[in-house]
Amino acid sequence: MSAETQIHQKSVLVVIVNYRTAGLVIDCLRSLVPEVQAMPGIRVTVVDSHSGDGSAEKIAAAIANEQWHEWATFMPLDVNGGYAFGNNAAIRPALASDTPPDYVFLLNPDTVVRPGAIRTLVEFMDANPEAGIAGSRLEDPDGTPQRSAFRFPNIVNEFEGGLRLGIVTQLLSKWIVAPPVSDEICETEWVAGASMMVRRAVFDDIGLMDEAYFLYYEELDFCLASHRAGWSCWYVPESRVVHFVGQSTGVTDAKQKAKRLPTYWFESRRRYYVKNYGWFYAILTELAWMIGFLTWRVRRVIQRKPDSDPPQLLSDFFMNSALVKGGQL
């Protein structure tokens, strides 16, 4: 059987979770049309997390009017349970079916897929059976790459992230969470959930994503579980996806004035550390970040640097820390 035939026979479930971003979802679906034509085994499920703003009607109408119903399914939920909950709602029945997909592709609603992005990831995964997860190069609409391949966070890079001092960042370059963007395929520790291909066998080994995370840290937690199960994770820059950062959440758009971070961001961070490394280690990471951040805030005032941090970041961080909240999950 030729490689071309094998690719045509692969099945991929694309999952898009929407919350009040119907226009973005429809643009994302439109970008998937050439992917489906190139790979007939692609099926897409759009999950609506009880948006209540007319998203459900708009997306359902677009699927019907554009005649995408042969490959796109709409799944409205009765509750907004978060990113992992929404993805799992689509993945769970697919894996339990008589014809489970070979791969599951998690795709943010605020993305547009460049031609060949899905096929490239599938070809890479087929050629590398030890790879459990692979992520695309995320980029701005003008092609500027975004950092989307990361190292697992730890005490060292938490300190560096709070401190933000060039010479220290250089000294700790081997440990920083977000290394410079690579133009080559490379193994990494985790990739952004905005465009993440997962081999079905990974779900067989570690289960679905942890639904206790409402938003943020869930894909990091999943990648860590996959890593501990022996699967490798890869960054595949030939697969390119435009990511309108923060448009689906309104939290992480670096081009807008920073907003106060929602409580669930701090809860997700605390859960990640306590669950995976224990309460004491979680506190050490918090102390490392707070020491670095306090140093940065003093230096910012002395050097009259602009203040780009979210409002009340330090107080929110402390009040939602494992130090204050304890180690109960």
CSV table of C-alpha atoms in Angstrom, one decimal:
chain,number,residue,atom,x,y,z
A,1,MET,CA,0.0,0.0,0.0
A,2,SER,CA,1.4,3.4,-1.0
A,3,ALA,CA,2.0,6.2,1.6
A,4,GLU,CA,-0.6,8.3,-0.2
A,5,THR,CA,-3.2,5.6,0.2
A,6,GLN,CA,-2.3,5.1,3.9
A,7,ILE,CA,-2.8,8.8,4.5
A,8,HIS,CA,-6.1,8.8,2.8
A,9,GLN,CA,-7.3,5.9,5.0
A,10,LYS,CA,-6.3,7.6,8.3
A,11,SER,CA,-9.1,8.9,10.4
A,12,VAL,CA,-8.8,12.1,12.4
A,13,LEU,CA,-11.3,13.6,14.8
A,14,VAL,CA,-10.9,17.4,14.9
A,15,VAL,CA,-12.4,18.9,18.1
A,16,ILE,CA,-13.2,22.6,18.4
A,17,VAL,CA,-14.7,23.9,21.6
A,18,ASN,CA,-16.7,27.2,21.3
A,19,TYR,CA,-17.7,29.7,23.9
A,20,ARG,CA,-19.2,32.8,22.3
A,21,THR,CA,-16.9,32.9,19.3
A,22,ALA,CA,-19.2,31.7,16.6
A,23,GLY,CA,-17.7,33.9,13.9
A,24,LEU,CA,-14.2,32.6,14.6
A,25,VAL,CA,-15.4,29.0,14.6
A,26,ILE,CA,-17.0,29.5,11.2
A,27,ASP,CA,-13.8,30.9,9.8
A,28,CYS,CA,-11.9,28.0,11.3
A,29,LEU,CA,-14.3,25.5,9.7
A,30,ARG,CA,-13.9,27.2,6.4
A,31,SER,CA,-10.1,26.8,6.6
A,32,LEU,CA,-10.7,23.1,7.2
A,33,VAL,CA,-12.5,22.5,3.9
A,34,PRO,CA,-9.2,21.9,1.9
A,35,GLU,CA,-7.9,19.6,4.7
A,36,VAL,CA,-11.1,17.4,4.4
A,37,GLN,CA,-10.8,17.3,0.7
A,38,ALA,CA,-7.2,16.1,0.9
A,39,MET,CA,-7.9,13.6,3.7
A,40,PRO,CA,-11.4,12.2,3.5
A,41,GLY,CA,-11.0,10.5,6.9
A,42,ILE,CA,-11.2,13.9,8.7
A,43,ARG,CA,-14.3,14.5,10.8
A,44,VAL,CA,-14.9,17.6,12.9
A,45,THR,CA,-17.0,18.1,16.0
A,46,VAL,CA,-17.8,21.6,17.2
A,47,VAL,CA,-18.7,21.6,20.8
A,48,ASP,CA,-20.6,24.6,22.1
A,49,SER,CA,-20.1,25.2,25.9
A,50,HIS,CA,-23.6,26.6,26.5
A,51,SER,CA,-22.7,30.0,25.0
A,52,GLY,CA,-26.2,31.4,25.2
A,53,ASP,CA,-25.4,34.2,22.8
A,54,GLY,CA,-26.7,32.7,19.6
A,55,SER,CA,-23.5,30.9,18.8
A,56,ALA,CA,-25.3,27.5,18.6
A,57,GLU,CA,-27.8,28.8,16.0
A,58,LYS,CA,-25.1,30.5,13.9
A,59,ILE,CA,-22.7,27.6,13.9
A,60,ALA,CA,-25.5,25.0,13.1
A,61,ALA,CA,-26.8,27.3,10.3
A,62,ALA,CA,-23.3,27.6,8.8
A,63,ILE,CA,-22.7,23.9,8.8
A,64,ALA,CA,-26.1,23.4,7.0
A,65,ASN,CA,-25.8,26.3,4.6
A,66,GLU,CA,-22.2,25.5,3.6
A,67,GLN,CA,-23.0,21.8,3.3
A,68,TRP,CA,-20.3,20.9,5.7
A,69,HIS,CA,-22.6,18.4,7.4
A,70,GLU,CA,-20.9,15.4,5.7
A,71,TRP,CA,-17.8,16.0,7.8
A,72,ALA,CA,-18.8,18.5,10.6
A,73,THR,CA,-21.0,17.7,13.6
A,74,PHE,CA,-22.4,20.2,16.0
A,75,MET,CA,-22.6,19.2,19.7
A,76,PRO,CA,-24.3,21.8,22.1
A,77,LEU,CA,-23.7,21.2,25.8
A,78,ASP,CA,-26.0,22.2,28.6
A,79,VAL,CA,-23.2,23.6,30.7
A,80,ASN,CA,-19.9,25.4,30.3
A,81,GLY,CA,-17.6,23.0,32.0
A,82,GLY,CA,-14.4,24.4,30.5
A,83,TYR,CA,-11.9,23.5,27.9
A,84,ALA,CA,-11.1,19.9,29.0
A,85,PHE,CA,-14.7,19.1,29.7
A,86,GLY,CA,-15.8,20.4,26.2
A,87,ASN,CA,-13.1,18.4,24.4
A,88,ASN,CA,-13.8,15.3,26.4
A,89,ALA,CA,-17.5,15.5,25.5
A,90,ALA,CA,-16.5,15.0,21.8
A,91,ILE,CA,-13.6,12.6,22.3
A,92,ARG,CA,-15.2,10.2,24.8
A,93,PRO,CA,-17.9,8.8,22.4
A,94,ALA,CA,-15.6,8.8,19.5
A,95,LEU,CA,-13.1,6.6,21.3
A,96,ALA,CA,-15.9,4.3,22.5
A,97,SER,CA,-17.3,3.9,19.0
A,98,ASP,CA,-16.8,0.8,16.8
A,99,THR,CA,-14.5,2.9,14.5
A,100,PRO,CA,-12.4,5.1,16.9
A,101,PRO,CA,-10.2,7.7,15.1
A,102,ASP,CA,-6.5,7.1,14.6
A,103,TYR,CA,-5.8,10.6,15.9
A,104,VAL,CA,-7.5,13.4,17.8
A,105,PHE,CA,-6.7,16.9,16.7
A,106,LEU,CA,-7.4,19.6,19.3
A,107,LEU,CA,-8.0,22.9,17.6
A,108,ASN,CA,-8.8,26.3,19.2
A,109,PRO,CA,-11.7,28.2,17.8
A,110,ASP,CA,-9.5,31.3,17.3
A,111,THR,CA,-7.4,29.6,14.6
A,112,VAL,CA,-7.2,29.3,10.9
A,113,VAL,CA,-5.5,26.2,9.5
A,114,ARG,CA,-2.9,26.8,6.8
A,115,PRO,CA,-3.1,24.3,3.8
A,116,GLY,CA,-1.7,20.9,4.6
A,117,ALA,CA,-1.4,21.5,8.4
A,118,ILE,CA,-3.3,18.4,9.5
A,119,ARG,CA,-1.9,16.1,6.8
A,120,THR,CA,1.7,17.2,7.8
A,121,LEU,CA,1.0,16.2,11.4
A,122,VAL,CA,-0.5,12.9,10.5
A,123,GLU,CA,2.4,12.1,8.2
A,124,PHE,CA,4.8,12.9,11.0
A,125,MET,CA,2.9,10.7,13.5
A,126,ASP,CA,2.7,7.8,11.1
A,127,ALA,CA,6.4,8.0,10.5
A,128,ASN,CA,7.3,8.2,14.2
A,129,PRO,CA,5.2,5.6,16.1
A,130,GLU,CA,6.9,6.6,19.4
A,131,ALA,CA,5.4,10.1,19.1
A,132,GLY,CA,2.3,10.5,21.2
A,133,ILE,CA,1.7,14.2,20.6
A,134,ALA,CA,2.7,16.7,18.0
A,135,GLY,CA,2.0,20.4,17.7
A,136,SER,CA,1.9,22.9,14.9
A,137,ARG,CA,3.8,26.1,14.5
A,138,LEU,CA,1.4,28.8,15.6
A,139,GLU,CA,1.7,32.2,14.0
A,140,ASP,CA,0.2,35.6,13.6
A,141,PRO,CA,-1.8,36.4,10.4
A,142,ASP,CA,1.4,38.0,8.9
A,143,GLY,CA,3.3,34.8,9.5
A,144,THR,CA,5.2,35.9,12.6
A,145,PRO,CA,5.8,32.8,14.6
A,146,GLN,CA,4.4,32.4,18.1
A,147,ARG,CA,6.2,30.4,20.8
A,148,SER,CA,4.2,27.2,21.0
A,149,ALA,CA,6.7,24.5,22.1
A,150,PHE,CA,7.6,24.5,25.8
A,151,ARG,CA,9.5,23.0,28.6
A,152,PHE,CA,7.8,21.8,31.8
A,153,PRO,CA,7.6,24.6,34.4
A,154,ASN,CA,9.7,24.2,37.6
A,155,ILE,CA,11.3,26.2,40.4
A,156,VAL,CA,14.1,27.5,38.2
A,157,ASN,CA,12.0,28.8,35.3
A,158,GLU,CA,9.3,30.1,37.7
A,159,PHE,CA,12.0,32.3,39.3
A,160,GLU,CA,13.2,33.4,35.8
A,161,GLY,CA,9.6,34.2,34.7
A,162,GLY,CA,9.0,36.4,37.6
A,163,LEU,CA,12.4,38.2,37.5
A,164,ARG,CA,12.6,39.0,33.8
A,165,LEU,CA,16.2,40.0,33.8
A,166,GLY,CA,18.1,39.5,30.6
A,167,ILE,CA,21.4,38.2,32.0
A,168,VAL,CA,19.6,35.7,34.2
A,169,THR,CA,17.4,34.6,31.4
A,170,GLN,CA,20.5,33.9,29.3
A,171,LEU,CA,22.2,32.0,32.2
A,172,LEU,CA,19.0,29.9,32.6
A,173,SER,CA,18.3,29.5,28.9
A,174,LYS,CA,18.4,25.7,29.2
A,175,TRP,CA,15.5,25.8,31.6
A,176,ILE,CA,13.2,28.6,30.5
A,177,VAL,CA,9.6,27.5,29.7
A,178,ALA,CA,9.4,29.1,26.2
A,179,PRO,CA,12.6,28.7,24.2
A,180,PRO,CA,13.1,30.6,20.9
A,181,VAL,CA,11.0,29.3,18.0
A,182,SER,CA,12.7,26.5,16.0
A,183,ASP,CA,12.5,26.2,12.2
A,184,GLU,CA,13.2,22.5,12.5
A,185,ILE,CA,11.2,19.6,13.7
A,186,CYS,CA,12.3,19.0,17.3
A,187,GLU,CA,11.3,17.0,20.4
A,188,THR,CA,9.8,19.2,23.1
A,189,GLU,CA,8.1,18.6,26.4
A,190,TRP,CA,4.7,20.1,25.7
A,191,VAL,CA,2.9,22.0,23.0
A,192,ALA,CA,0.0,24.5,23.0
A,193,GLY,CA,-3.4,23.0,23.0
A,194,ALA,CA,-4.5,25.4,20.3
A,195,SER,CA,-3.3,22.9,17.7
A,196,MET,CA,-2.3,19.6,19.1
A,197,MET,CA,-2.5,16.1,17.5
A,198,VAL,CA,-2.8,13.2,19.9
A,199,ARG,CA,-2.4,9.5,19.0
A,200,ARG,CA,-5.4,7.4,20.1
A,201,ALA,CA,-3.1,5.1,22.0
A,202,VAL,CA,-2.2,8.0,24.3
A,203,PHE,CA,-5.8,8.2,25.5
A,204,ASP,CA,-5.8,4.4,25.9
A,205,ASP,CA,-2.8,4.8,28.3
A,206,ILE,CA,-3.6,7.9,30.3
A,207,GLY,CA,-7.3,8.6,29.7
A,208,LEU,CA,-8.9,11.9,28.8
A,209,MET,CA,-7.9,15.4,29.9
A,210,ASP,CA,-8.5,16.3,33.6
A,211,GLU,CA,-11.8,18.1,33.7
A,212,ALA,CA,-11.0,19.6,37.1
A,213,TYR,CA,-9.1,22.3,35.1
A,214,PHE,CA,-11.6,24.9,33.9
A,215,LEU,CA,-9.2,26.7,31.6
A,216,TYR,CA,-5.4,26.8,31.3
A,217,TYR,CA,-2.8,24.1,32.3
A,218,GLU,CA,-5.0,21.2,31.1
A,219,GLU,CA,-2.9,20.6,28.0
A,220,LEU,CA,0.2,20.9,30.0
A,221,ASP,CA,-1.1,18.4,32.6
A,222,PHE,CA,-2.1,16.1,29.7
A,223,CYS,CA,1.3,16.3,28.1
A,224,LEU,CA,3.1,15.6,31.4
A,225,ALA,CA,0.9,12.5,31.9
A,226,SER,CA,1.8,11.4,28.3
A,227,HIS,CA,5.5,12.0,29.0
A,228,ARG,CA,5.4,10.0,32.2
A,229,ALA,CA,3.7,7.2,30.2
A,230,GLY,CA,6.7,7.1,27.9
A,231,TRP,CA,5.3,9.0,24.9
A,232,SER,CA,7.3,11.7,23.2
A,233,CYS,CA,6.1,15.1,22.2
A,234,TRP,CA,7.2,16.9,19.0
A,235,TYR,CA,7.0,20.4,17.5
A,236,VAL,CA,6.4,20.2,13.7
A,237,PRO,CA,6.8,23.7,12.2
A,238,GLU,CA,5.8,22.5,8.7
A,239,SER,CA,2.3,22.3,10.0
A,240,ARG,CA,1.3,26.0,10.3
A,241,VAL,CA,-1.8,27.4,12.0
A,242,VAL,CA,-2.7,31.0,12.4
A,243,HIS,CA,-3.6,31.7,16.0
A,244,PHE,CA,-5.5,34.9,17.0
A,245,VAL,CA,-4.1,34.8,20.5
A,246,GLY,CA,-6.5,35.3,23.3
A,247,GLN,CA,-9.6,36.0,21.0
A,248,SER,CA,-11.4,32.9,22.4
A,249,THR,CA,-10.6,33.7,26.1
A,250,GLY,CA,-9.9,37.5,26.2
A,251,VAL,CA,-7.1,36.8,28.7
A,252,THR,CA,-3.8,36.2,26.9
A,253,ASP,CA,-3.8,38.8,24.1
A,254,ALA,CA,-0.4,40.4,24.6
A,255,LYS,CA,-1.4,43.2,22.1
A,256,GLN,CA,-4.1,44.5,24.4
A,257,LYS,CA,-3.8,46.2,27.8
A,258,ALA,CA,-3.4,43.4,30.4
A,259,LYS,CA,-6.6,42.5,32.3
A,260,ARG,CA,-6.8,41.1,35.8
A,261,LEU,CA,-6.3,37.4,35.5
A,262,PRO,CA,-9.4,35.3,36.4
A,263,THR,CA,-9.4,33.2,39.5
A,264,TYR,CA,-9.5,30.0,37.5
A,265,TRP,CA,-6.1,30.7,36.0
A,266,PHE,CA,-4.6,30.7,39.5
A,267,GLU,CA,-6.6,27.6,40.5
A,268,SER,CA,-5.3,25.8,37.4
A,269,ARG,CA,-1.7,26.7,38.2
A,270,ARG,CA,-2.1,25.5,41.8
A,271,ARG,CA,-3.8,22.3,40.8
A,272,TYR,CA,-1.1,21.5,38.3
A,273,TYR,CA,1.7,21.7,40.8
A,274,VAL,CA,0.0,20.1,43.7
A,275,LYS,CA,-1.4,17.3,41.7
A,276,ASN,CA,1.8,16.4,39.9
A,277,TYR,CA,4.6,17.4,42.3
A,278,GLY,CA,2.9,17.8,45.7
A,279,TRP,CA,2.0,20.7,48.0
A,280,PHE,CA,5.5,21.4,49.3
A,281,TYR,CA,7.0,21.7,45.8
A,282,ALA,CA,4.0,23.9,44.8
A,283,ILE,CA,4.9,26.3,47.6
A,284,LEU,CA,8.6,26.4,46.5
A,285,THR,CA,7.6,27.3,43.0
A,286,GLU,CA,5.3,30.1,44.4
A,287,LEU,CA,8.1,31.5,46.5
A,288,ALA,CA,10.5,31.4,43.6
A,289,TRP,CA,8.1,33.3,41.4
A,290,MET,CA,7.1,35.8,44.0
A,291,ILE,CA,10.8,36.6,44.9
A,292,GLY,CA,11.6,37.1,41.2
A,293,PHE,CA,8.4,39.1,40.6
A,294,LEU,CA,9.0,41.4,43.6
A,295,THR,CA,12.6,42.0,42.4
A,296,TRP,CA,11.3,42.9,39.0
A,297,ARG,CA,8.7,45.3,40.3
A,298,VAL,CA,11.3,47.2,42.3
A,299,ARG,CA,13.6,47.3,39.3
A,300,ARG,CA,10.7,48.4,37.0
A,301,VAL,CA,10.1,51.5,39.3
A,302,ILE,CA,13.8,52.4,39.5
A,303,GLN,CA,14.4,52.0,35.8
A,304,ARG,CA,11.0,53.6,34.9
A,305,LYS,CA,9.9,50.7,32.7
A,306,PRO,CA,6.3,50.5,31.6
A,307,ASP,CA,3.9,48.5,33.7
A,308,SER,CA,2.5,45.7,31.5
A,309,ASP,CA,1.5,43.3,34.2
A,310,PRO,CA,-2.2,42.4,34.9
A,311,PRO,CA,-3.7,44.4,37.7
A,312,GLN,CA,-3.3,43.0,41.2
A,313,LEU,CA,-1.2,40.1,39.9
A,314,LEU,CA,0.9,39.6,43.0
A,315,SER,CA,-2.0,39.8,45.5
A,316,ASP,CA,-4.2,37.5,43.4
A,317,PHE,CA,-1.3,35.1,43.0
A,318,PHE,CA,-0.6,35.0,46.8
A,319,MET,CA,-4.3,34.7,47.8
A,320,ASN,CA,-4.8,31.8,45.4
A,321,SER,CA,-1.5,30.1,46.2
A,322,ALA,CA,-1.0,26.7,47.8
A,323,LEU,CA,0.6,28.5,50.6
A,324,VAL,CA,-2.8,30.1,51.5
A,325,LYS,CA,-5.2,27.6,50.0
A,326,GLY,CA,-3.4,24.5,51.1
A,327,GLY,CA,-2.7,21.3,49.2
A,328,GLN,CA,-6.2,19.9,48.7
A,329,LEU,CA,-7.2,19.4,45.1
